[in-house]
Short mmCIF file of C-alpha atoms and ligand atoms in Angstrom, two decimals:
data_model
loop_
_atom_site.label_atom_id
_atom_site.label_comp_id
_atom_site.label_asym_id
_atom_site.label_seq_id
_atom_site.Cartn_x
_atom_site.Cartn_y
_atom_site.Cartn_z
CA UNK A 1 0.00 0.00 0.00
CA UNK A 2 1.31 3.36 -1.14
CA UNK A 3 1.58 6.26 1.93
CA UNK A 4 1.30 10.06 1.21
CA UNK A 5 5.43 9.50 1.41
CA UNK A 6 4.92 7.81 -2.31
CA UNK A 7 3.18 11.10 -4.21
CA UNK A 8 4.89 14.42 -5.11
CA UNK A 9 2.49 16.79 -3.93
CA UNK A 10 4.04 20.03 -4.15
CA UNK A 11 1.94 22.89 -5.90
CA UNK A 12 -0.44 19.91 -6.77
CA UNK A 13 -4.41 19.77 -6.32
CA UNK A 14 -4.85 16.92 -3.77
CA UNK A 15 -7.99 15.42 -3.18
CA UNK A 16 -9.00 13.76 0.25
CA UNK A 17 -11.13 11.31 1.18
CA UNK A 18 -12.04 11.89 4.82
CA UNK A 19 -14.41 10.96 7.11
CA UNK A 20 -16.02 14.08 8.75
CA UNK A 21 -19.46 12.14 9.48
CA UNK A 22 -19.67 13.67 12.90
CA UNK A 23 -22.20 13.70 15.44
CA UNK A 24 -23.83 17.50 14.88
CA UNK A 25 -26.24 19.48 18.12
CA UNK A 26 -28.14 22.53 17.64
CA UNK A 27 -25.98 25.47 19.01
CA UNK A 28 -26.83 28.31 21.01
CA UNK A 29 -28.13 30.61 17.65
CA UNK A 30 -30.03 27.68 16.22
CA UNK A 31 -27.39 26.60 14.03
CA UNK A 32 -25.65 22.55 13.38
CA UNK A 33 -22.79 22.78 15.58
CA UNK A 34 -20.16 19.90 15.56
CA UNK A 35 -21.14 17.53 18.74
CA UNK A 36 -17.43 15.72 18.93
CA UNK A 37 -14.73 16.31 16.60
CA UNK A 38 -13.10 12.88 17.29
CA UNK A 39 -12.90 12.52 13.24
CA UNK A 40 -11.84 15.82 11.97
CA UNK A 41 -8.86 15.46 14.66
CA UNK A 42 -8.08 12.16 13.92
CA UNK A 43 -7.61 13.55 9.96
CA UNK A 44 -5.32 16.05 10.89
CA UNK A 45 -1.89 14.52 10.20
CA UNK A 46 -2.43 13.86 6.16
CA UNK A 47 -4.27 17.28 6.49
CA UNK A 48 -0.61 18.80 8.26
CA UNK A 49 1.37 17.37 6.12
CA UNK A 50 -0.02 17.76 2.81
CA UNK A 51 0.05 21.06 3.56
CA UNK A 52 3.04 21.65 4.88
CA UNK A 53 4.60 20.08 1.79
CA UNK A 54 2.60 22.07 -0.25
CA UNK A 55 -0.06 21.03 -1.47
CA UNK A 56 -3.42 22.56 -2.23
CA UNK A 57 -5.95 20.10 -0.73
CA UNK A 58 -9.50 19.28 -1.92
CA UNK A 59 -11.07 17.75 1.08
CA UNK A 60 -14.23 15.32 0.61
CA UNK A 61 -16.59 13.83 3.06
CA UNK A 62 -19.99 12.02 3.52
CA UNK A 63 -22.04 13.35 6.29
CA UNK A 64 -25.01 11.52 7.96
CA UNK A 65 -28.07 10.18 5.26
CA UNK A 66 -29.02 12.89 3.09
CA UNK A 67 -29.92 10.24 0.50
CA UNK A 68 -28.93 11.52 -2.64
CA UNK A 69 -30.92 15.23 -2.03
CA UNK A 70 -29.37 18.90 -1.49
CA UNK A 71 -30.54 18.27 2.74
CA UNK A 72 -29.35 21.59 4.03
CA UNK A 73 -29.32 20.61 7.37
CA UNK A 74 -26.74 18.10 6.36
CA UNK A 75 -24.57 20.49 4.99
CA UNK A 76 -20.71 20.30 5.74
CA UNK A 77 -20.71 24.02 7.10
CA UNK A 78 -20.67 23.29 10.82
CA UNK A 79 -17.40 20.60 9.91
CA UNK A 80 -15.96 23.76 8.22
CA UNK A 81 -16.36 26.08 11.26
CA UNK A 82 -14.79 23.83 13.49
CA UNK A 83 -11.94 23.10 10.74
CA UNK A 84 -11.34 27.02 10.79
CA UNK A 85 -10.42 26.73 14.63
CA UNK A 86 -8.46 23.80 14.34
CA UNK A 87 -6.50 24.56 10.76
CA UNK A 88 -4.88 27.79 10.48
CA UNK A 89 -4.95 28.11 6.73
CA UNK A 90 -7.58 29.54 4.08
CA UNK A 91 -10.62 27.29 3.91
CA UNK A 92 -13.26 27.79 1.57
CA UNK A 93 -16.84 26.07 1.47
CA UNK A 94 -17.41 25.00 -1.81
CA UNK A 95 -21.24 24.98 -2.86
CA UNK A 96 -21.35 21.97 -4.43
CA UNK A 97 -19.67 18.79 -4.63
CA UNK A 98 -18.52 19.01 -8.10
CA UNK A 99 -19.18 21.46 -11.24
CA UNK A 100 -17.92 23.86 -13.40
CA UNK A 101 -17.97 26.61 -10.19
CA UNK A 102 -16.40 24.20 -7.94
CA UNK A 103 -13.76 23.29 -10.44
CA UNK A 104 -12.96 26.77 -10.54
CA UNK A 105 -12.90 27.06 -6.95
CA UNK A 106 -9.97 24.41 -6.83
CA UNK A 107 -8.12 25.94 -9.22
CA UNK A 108 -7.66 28.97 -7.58
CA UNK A 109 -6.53 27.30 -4.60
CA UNK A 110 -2.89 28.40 -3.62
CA UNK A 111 -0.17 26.12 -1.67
CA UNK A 112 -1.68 24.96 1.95
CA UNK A 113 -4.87 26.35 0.87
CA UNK A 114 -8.02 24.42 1.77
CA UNK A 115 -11.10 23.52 -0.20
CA UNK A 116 -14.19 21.36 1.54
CA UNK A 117 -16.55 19.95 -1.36
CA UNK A 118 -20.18 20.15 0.19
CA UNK A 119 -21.87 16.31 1.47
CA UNK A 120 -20.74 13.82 -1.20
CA UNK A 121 -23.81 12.01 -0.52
CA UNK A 122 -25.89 15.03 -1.86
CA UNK A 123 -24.78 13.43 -5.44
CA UNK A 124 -27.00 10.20 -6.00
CA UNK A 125 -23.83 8.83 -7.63
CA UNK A 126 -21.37 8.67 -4.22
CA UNK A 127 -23.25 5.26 -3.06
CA UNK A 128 -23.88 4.21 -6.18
CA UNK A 129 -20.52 4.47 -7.27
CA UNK A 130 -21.27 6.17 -10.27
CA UNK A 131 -18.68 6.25 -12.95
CA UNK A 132 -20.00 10.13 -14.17
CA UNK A 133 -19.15 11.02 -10.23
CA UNK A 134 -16.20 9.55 -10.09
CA UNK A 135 -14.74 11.28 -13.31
CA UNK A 136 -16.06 14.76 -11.79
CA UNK A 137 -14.60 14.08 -8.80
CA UNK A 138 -11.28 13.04 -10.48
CA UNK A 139 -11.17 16.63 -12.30
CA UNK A 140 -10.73 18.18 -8.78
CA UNK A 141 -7.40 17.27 -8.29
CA UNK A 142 -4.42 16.16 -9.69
CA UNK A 143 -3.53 12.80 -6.66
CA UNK A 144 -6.32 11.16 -4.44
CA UNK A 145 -5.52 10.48 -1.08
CA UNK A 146 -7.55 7.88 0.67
CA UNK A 147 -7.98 8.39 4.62
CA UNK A 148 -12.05 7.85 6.13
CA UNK A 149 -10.90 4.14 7.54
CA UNK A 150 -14.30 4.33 8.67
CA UNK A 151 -16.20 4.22 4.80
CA UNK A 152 -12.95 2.53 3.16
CA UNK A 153 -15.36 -1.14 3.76
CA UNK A 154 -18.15 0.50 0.74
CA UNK A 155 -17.37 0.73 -2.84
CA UNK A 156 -18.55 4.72 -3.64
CA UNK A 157 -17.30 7.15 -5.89
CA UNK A 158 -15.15 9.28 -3.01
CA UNK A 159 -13.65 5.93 -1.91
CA UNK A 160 -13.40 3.40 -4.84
CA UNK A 161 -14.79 4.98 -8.09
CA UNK A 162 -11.83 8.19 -8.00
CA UNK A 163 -8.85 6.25 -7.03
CA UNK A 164 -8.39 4.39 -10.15
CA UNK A 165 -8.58 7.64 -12.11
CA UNK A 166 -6.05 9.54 -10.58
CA UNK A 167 -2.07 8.39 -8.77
CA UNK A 168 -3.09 7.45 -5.51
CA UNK A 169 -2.60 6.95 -1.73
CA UNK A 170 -3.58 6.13 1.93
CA UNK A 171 -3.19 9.34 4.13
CA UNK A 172 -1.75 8.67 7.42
CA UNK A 173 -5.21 7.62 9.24
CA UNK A 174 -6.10 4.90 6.89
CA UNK A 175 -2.57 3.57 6.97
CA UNK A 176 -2.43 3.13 10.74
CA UNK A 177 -5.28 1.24 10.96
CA UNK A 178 -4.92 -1.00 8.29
CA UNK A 179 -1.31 -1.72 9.66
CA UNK A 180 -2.18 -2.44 13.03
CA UNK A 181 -5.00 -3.99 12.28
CA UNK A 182 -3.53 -6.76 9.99
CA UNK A 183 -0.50 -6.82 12.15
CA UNK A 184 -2.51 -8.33 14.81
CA UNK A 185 -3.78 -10.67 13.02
CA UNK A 186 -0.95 -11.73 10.88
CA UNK A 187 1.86 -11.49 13.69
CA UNK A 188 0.61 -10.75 17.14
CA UNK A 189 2.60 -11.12 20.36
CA UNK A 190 1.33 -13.42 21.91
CA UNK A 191 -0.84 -14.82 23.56
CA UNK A 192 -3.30 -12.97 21.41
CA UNK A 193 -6.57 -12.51 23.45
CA UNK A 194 -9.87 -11.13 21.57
CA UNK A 195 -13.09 -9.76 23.70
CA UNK A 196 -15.99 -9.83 21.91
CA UNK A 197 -19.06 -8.23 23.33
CA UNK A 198 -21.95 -5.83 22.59
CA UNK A 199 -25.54 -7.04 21.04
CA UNK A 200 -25.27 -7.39 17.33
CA UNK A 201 -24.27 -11.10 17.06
CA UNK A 202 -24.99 -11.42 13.65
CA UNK A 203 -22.48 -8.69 12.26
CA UNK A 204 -19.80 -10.30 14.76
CA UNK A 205 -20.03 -13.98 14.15
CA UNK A 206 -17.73 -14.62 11.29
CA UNK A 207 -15.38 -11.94 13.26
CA UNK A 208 -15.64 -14.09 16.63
CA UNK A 209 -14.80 -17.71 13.84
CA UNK A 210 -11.93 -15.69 12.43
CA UNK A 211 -10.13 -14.76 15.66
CA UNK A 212 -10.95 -19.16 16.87
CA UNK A 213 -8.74 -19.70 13.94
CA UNK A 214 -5.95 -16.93 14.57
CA UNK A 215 -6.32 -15.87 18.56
CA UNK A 216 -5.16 -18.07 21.59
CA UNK A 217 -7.93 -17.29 23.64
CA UNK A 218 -11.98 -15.61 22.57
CA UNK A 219 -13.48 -14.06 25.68
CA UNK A 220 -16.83 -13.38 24.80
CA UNK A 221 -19.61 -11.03 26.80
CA UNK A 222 -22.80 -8.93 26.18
CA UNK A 223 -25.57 -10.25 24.74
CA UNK A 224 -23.70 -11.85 22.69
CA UNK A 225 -23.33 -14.68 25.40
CA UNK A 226 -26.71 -16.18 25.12
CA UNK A 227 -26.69 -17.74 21.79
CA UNK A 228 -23.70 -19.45 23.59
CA UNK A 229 -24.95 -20.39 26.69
CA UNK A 230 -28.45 -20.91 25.31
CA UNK A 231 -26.34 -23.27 22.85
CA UNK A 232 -24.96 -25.38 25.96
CA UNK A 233 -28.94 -25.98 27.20
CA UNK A 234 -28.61 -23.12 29.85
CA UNK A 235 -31.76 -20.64 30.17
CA UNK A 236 -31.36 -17.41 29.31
CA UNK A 237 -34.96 -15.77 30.28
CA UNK A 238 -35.49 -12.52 28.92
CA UNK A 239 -31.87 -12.06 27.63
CA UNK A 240 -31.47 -10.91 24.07
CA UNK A 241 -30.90 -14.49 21.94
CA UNK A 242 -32.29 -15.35 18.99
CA UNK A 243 -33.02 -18.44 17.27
CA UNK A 244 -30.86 -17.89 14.32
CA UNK A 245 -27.77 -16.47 17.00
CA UNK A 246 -27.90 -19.77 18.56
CA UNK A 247 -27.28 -21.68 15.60
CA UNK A 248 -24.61 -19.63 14.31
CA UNK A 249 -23.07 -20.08 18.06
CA UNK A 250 -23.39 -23.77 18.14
CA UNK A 251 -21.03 -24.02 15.14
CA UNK A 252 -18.54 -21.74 16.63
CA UNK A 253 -18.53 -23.80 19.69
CA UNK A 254 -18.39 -26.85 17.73
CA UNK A 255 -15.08 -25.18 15.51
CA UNK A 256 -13.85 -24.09 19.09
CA UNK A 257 -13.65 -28.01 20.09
CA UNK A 258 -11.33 -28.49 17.15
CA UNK A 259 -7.46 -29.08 17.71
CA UNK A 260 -5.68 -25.79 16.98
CA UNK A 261 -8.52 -23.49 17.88
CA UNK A 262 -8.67 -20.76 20.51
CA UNK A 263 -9.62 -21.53 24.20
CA UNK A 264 -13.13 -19.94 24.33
CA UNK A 265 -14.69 -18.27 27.47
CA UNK A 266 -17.97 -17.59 28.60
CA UNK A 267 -19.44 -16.26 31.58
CA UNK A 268 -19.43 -18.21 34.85
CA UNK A 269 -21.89 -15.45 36.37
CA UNK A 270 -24.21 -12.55 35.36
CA UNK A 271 -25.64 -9.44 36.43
CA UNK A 272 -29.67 -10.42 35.95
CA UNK A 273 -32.02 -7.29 35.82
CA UNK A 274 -35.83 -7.27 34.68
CA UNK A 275 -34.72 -4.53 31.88
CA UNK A 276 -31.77 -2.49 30.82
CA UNK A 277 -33.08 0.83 32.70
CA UNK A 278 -31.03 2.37 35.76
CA UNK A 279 -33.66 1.97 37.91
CA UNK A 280 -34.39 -1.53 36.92
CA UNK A 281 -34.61 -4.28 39.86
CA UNK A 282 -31.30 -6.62 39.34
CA UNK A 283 -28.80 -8.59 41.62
CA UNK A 284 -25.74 -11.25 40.88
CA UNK A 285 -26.78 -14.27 40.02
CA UNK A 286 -23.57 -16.65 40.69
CA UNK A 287 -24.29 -18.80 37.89
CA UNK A 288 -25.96 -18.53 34.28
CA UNK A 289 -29.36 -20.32 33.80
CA UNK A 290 -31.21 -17.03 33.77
CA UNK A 291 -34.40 -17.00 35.38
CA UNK A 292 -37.86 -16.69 33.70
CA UNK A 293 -38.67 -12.54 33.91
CA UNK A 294 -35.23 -11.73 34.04
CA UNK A 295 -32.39 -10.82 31.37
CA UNK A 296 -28.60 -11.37 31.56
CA UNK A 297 -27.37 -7.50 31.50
CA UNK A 298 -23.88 -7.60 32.49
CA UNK A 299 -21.49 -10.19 32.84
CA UNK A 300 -20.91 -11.40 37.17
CA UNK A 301 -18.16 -9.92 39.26
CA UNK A 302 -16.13 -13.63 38.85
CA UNK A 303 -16.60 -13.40 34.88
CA UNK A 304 -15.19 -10.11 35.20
CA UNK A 305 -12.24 -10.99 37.26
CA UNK A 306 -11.16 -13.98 35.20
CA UNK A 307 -11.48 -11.80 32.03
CA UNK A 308 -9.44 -9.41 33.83
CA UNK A 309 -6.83 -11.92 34.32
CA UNK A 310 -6.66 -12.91 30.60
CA UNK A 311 -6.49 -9.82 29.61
CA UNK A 312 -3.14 -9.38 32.23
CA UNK A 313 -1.30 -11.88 30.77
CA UNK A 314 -1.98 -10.94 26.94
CA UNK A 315 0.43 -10.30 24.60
CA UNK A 316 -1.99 -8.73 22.31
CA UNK A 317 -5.81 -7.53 22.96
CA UNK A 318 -8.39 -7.21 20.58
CA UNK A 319 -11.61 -5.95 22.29
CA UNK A 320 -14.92 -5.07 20.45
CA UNK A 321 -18.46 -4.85 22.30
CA UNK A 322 -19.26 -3.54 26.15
CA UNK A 323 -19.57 -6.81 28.66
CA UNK A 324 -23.21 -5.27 29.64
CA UNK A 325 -25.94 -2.49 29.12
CA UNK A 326 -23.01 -0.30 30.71
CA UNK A 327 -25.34 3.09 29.71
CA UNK A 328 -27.47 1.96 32.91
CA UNK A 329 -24.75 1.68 35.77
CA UNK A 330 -26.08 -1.53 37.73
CA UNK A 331 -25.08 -2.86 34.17
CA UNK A 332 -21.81 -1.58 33.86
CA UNK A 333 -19.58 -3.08 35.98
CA UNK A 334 -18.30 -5.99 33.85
CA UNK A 335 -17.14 -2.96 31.05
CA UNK A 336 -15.27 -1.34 33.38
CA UNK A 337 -13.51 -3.97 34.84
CA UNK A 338 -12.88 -5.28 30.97
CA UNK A 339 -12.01 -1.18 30.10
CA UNK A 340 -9.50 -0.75 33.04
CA UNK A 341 -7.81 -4.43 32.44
CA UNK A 342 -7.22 -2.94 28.81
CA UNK A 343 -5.88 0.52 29.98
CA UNK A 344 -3.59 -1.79 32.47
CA UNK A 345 -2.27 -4.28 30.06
CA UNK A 346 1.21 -4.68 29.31
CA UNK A 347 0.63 -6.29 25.68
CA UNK A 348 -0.85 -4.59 22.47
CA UNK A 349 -3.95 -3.18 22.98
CA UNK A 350 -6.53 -1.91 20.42
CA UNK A 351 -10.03 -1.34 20.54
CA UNK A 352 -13.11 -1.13 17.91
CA UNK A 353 -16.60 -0.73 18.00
CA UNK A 354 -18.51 2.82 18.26
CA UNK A 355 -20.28 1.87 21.42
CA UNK A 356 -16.38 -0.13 22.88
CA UNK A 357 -15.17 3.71 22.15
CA UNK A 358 -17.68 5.40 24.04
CA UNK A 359 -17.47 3.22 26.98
CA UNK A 360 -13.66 3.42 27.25
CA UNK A 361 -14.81 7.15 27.31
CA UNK A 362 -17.47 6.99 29.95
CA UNK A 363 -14.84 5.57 32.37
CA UNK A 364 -11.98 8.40 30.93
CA UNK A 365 -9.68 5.60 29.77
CA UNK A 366 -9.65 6.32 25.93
CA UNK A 367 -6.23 8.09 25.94
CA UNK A 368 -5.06 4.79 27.94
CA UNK A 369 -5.63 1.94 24.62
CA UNK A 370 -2.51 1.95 22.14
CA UNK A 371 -5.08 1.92 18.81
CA UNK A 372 -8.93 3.19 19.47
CA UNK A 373 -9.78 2.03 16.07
CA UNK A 374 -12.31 4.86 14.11
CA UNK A 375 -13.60 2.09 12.15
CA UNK A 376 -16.92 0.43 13.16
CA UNK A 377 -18.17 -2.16 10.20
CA UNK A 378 -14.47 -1.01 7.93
CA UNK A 379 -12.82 -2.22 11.52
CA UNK A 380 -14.81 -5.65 11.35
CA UNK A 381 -14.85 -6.21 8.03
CA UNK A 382 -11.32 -5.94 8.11
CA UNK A 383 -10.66 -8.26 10.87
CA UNK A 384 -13.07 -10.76 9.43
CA UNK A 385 -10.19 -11.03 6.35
CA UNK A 386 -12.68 -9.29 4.00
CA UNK A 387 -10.55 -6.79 1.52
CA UNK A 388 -11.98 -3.56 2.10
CA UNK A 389 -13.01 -1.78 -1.55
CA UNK A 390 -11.28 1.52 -0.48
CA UNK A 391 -8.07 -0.02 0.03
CA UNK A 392 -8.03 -2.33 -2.63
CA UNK A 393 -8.32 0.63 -4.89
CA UNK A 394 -5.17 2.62 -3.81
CA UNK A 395 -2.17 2.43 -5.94
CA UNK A 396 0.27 -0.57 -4.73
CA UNK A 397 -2.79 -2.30 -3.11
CA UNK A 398 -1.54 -6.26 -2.03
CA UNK A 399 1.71 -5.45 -2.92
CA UNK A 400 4.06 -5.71 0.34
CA UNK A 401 6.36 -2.68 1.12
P1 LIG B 1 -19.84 -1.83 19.39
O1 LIG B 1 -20.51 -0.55 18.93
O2 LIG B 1 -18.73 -1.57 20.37
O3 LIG B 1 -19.42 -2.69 18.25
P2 LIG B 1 -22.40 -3.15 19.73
O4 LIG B 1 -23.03 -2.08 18.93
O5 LIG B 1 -22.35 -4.52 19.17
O6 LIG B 1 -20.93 -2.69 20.21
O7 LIG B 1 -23.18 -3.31 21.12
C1 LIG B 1 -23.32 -2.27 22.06
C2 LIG B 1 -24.65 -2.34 22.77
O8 LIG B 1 -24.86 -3.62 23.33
C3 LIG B 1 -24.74 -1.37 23.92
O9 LIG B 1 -25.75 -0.44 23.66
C4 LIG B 1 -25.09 -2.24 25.12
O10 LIG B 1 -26.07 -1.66 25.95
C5 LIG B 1 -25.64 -3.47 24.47
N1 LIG B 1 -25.51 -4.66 25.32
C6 LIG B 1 -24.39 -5.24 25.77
N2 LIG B 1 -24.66 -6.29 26.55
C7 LIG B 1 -26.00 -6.41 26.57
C8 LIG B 1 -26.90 -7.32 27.19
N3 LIG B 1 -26.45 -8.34 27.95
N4 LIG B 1 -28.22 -7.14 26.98
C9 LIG B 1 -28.66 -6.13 26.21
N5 LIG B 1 -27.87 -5.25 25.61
C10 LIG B 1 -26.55 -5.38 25.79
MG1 LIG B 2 -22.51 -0.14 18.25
#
């Protein structure tokens, strides 16, 4: 994979895919205001150093659903405003997201210079990854740089379409994460440990098969427990488990049993309430055949410790999913004791998962993880050894360097 070190981009028109699809609030006048600028940071480096070396950058984003339609209120003006305070350069707003006008607009752009295309997915063509788009797109700019990790898993015009009509490369976000990312799972230090955990067991089943094959040890929480357990002949209640889950859990267990598989884990006790609300009724039950009226919410304080202690002695940690409804705090005690074992650990550590992210940030350990992934379905797609579309695309794509 080609880096931003591979292009000469001085005096050139760069084009950059980034992911600004922020969280917005209403501010104090009415108007969008950016809610948390995790992404725009995390884009700063290719943004610094493109400029620095002199190029004149074309910056392009998707932002929220506007489904093909001019949506005002998705418009990328709040992103620039809070570019402006972070980026000390000349940034423009253009009105469209390609067109004569805007063409014009990027021509005029001197070294260092800054221009922000309006929502790609006001063009009908960005999801379909149409070919008009792309070519439009492509007259921008002179190079394509490729850094939103985050959309780099769909096959659209800003991430797939563009970067076979121009030289191209992954800016310095995109590279990270598909270079740690790989790296622990083609050469981790080991023992490699994964935590899997949240609700959607679906989207996380052929991640939880891949990391049987490749980890030591699959430590696995949330809801997505009860498929498992419920799997084994143990009762779940209320718990979230569905028929199809259980299935796709039985096999997983049965591929666990194989020689040359990971050691799998599941919980030895639970945290039972009669729904995930704060104020719900709940209490440790100290084994897991859930009652009739109750759900599992949280993984028990023994679970919690013994995960703890795998975590200790990992060389490498791969944790994706909360342990329990942690938003309601009886729930959230098996997260935190998962989120501060991660901040502790002496091996690799690296985190993915939009709701993993905000937990680490509920208990103030995000700064404490050595790679908070900013990929959600890129980050498991990827892990899951699917090639993701947006890298595949980038000049020097498969080719080791
Ligand atoms: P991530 O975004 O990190 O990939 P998911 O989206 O898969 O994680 O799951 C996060 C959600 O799972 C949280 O909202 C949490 O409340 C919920 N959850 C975790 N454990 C349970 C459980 N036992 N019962 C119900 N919901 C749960
Ligand atoms: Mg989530």
């Amino acid at each position: 994979m080609r880096s931003i070190d591979d292009l000469d981009v001085r005096g050139k028109r760069v084009l950059v895919r980034v992911d600004f699809n922020v969280p917005l609030d209403t501010g104090a006048d009415g108007a969008a205001v950016v809610a948390d600028d995790t992404r725009i940071v995390a884009a700063m480096p290719t943004i610094g150093e493109l400029r620095g070396r002199g190029a004149r950058l074309v910056l392009v984003s998707h932002l929220g659903r506007p489904e093909g339609k001019q949506d005002q209120s998705l418009s990328m003006a709040p992103v620039v405003a809070r570019l402006r305070e972070l980026v000390d350069a000349s940034i423009t707003l253009a009105p469209a997201v390609v067109g004569d006008q805007v063409k014009a607009l990027s021509e005029k752009l001197g070294e260092g210079d800054v221009l922000v295309l309006e929502n790609v997915r006001f063009e009908p063509g960005e999801t379909s990854n149409d070919p008009e788009l792309a070519r439009a797109l492509a007259e921008l700019a002179d190079v394509y740089v490729n850094d939103a990790f985050g959309a780099a898993h769909r096959a659209h015009a800003s991430t797939e379409g563009v970067a076979h009509l121009l030289p191209s490369a992954a800016g310095r976000l995109l590279e990270r994460e598909v270079l740690t990312l790989t790296g622990i799972l083609e050469n981790p230090a080991r023992p490699l440990v994964a935590i899997i955990g949240g609700a959607k067991v679906a989207d996380k089943i052929a991640v939880i098969d891949r990391f049987l094959e490749l980890a030591d040890v699959v430590v696995i929480g949330g809801a997505m427990c009860f498929p498992f357990l419920s799997a084994q002949g143990h009762a779940v209640g209320e718990s979230l488990c569905s028929e199809e889950d259980t299935d796709h859990a039985r096999r997983a267990l049965e591929q666990a049993a194989r020689p040359g598989h990971a050691r799998l884990e599941l919980p030895v006790d639970l945290v039972i309430g009669r729904r995930p609300a704060a104020d719900s009724e709940h209490r440790v039950l100290s084994a897991v055949d859930v009652p009739e009226g109750w759900m599992g919410l949280d993984i028990g304080p023994v679970t919690a410790e013994r995960y703890a202690g795998e975590i200790a002695a990992a060389g490498t940690v791969f944790w994706n999913g909360p342990m329990g409804a942690f938003e309601h705090a009886p729930f959230a005690a098996g997260t935190r004791a998962v989120a501060e074992a991660v901040a502790e650990a002496s091996g690799l550590t690296v985190v993915g998962g939009g709701d993993s992210a905000a937990a680490l940030a509920r208990f103030g350990l995000e700064k404490e993880v050595d790679h908070l992934s900013t990929g959600g379905g890129a980050t498991l797609e990827l892990v899951e050894g699917k090639a993701l579309p947006g890298v595949q695309a980038l000049d020097g794509a498969g080719v080791a360097s």
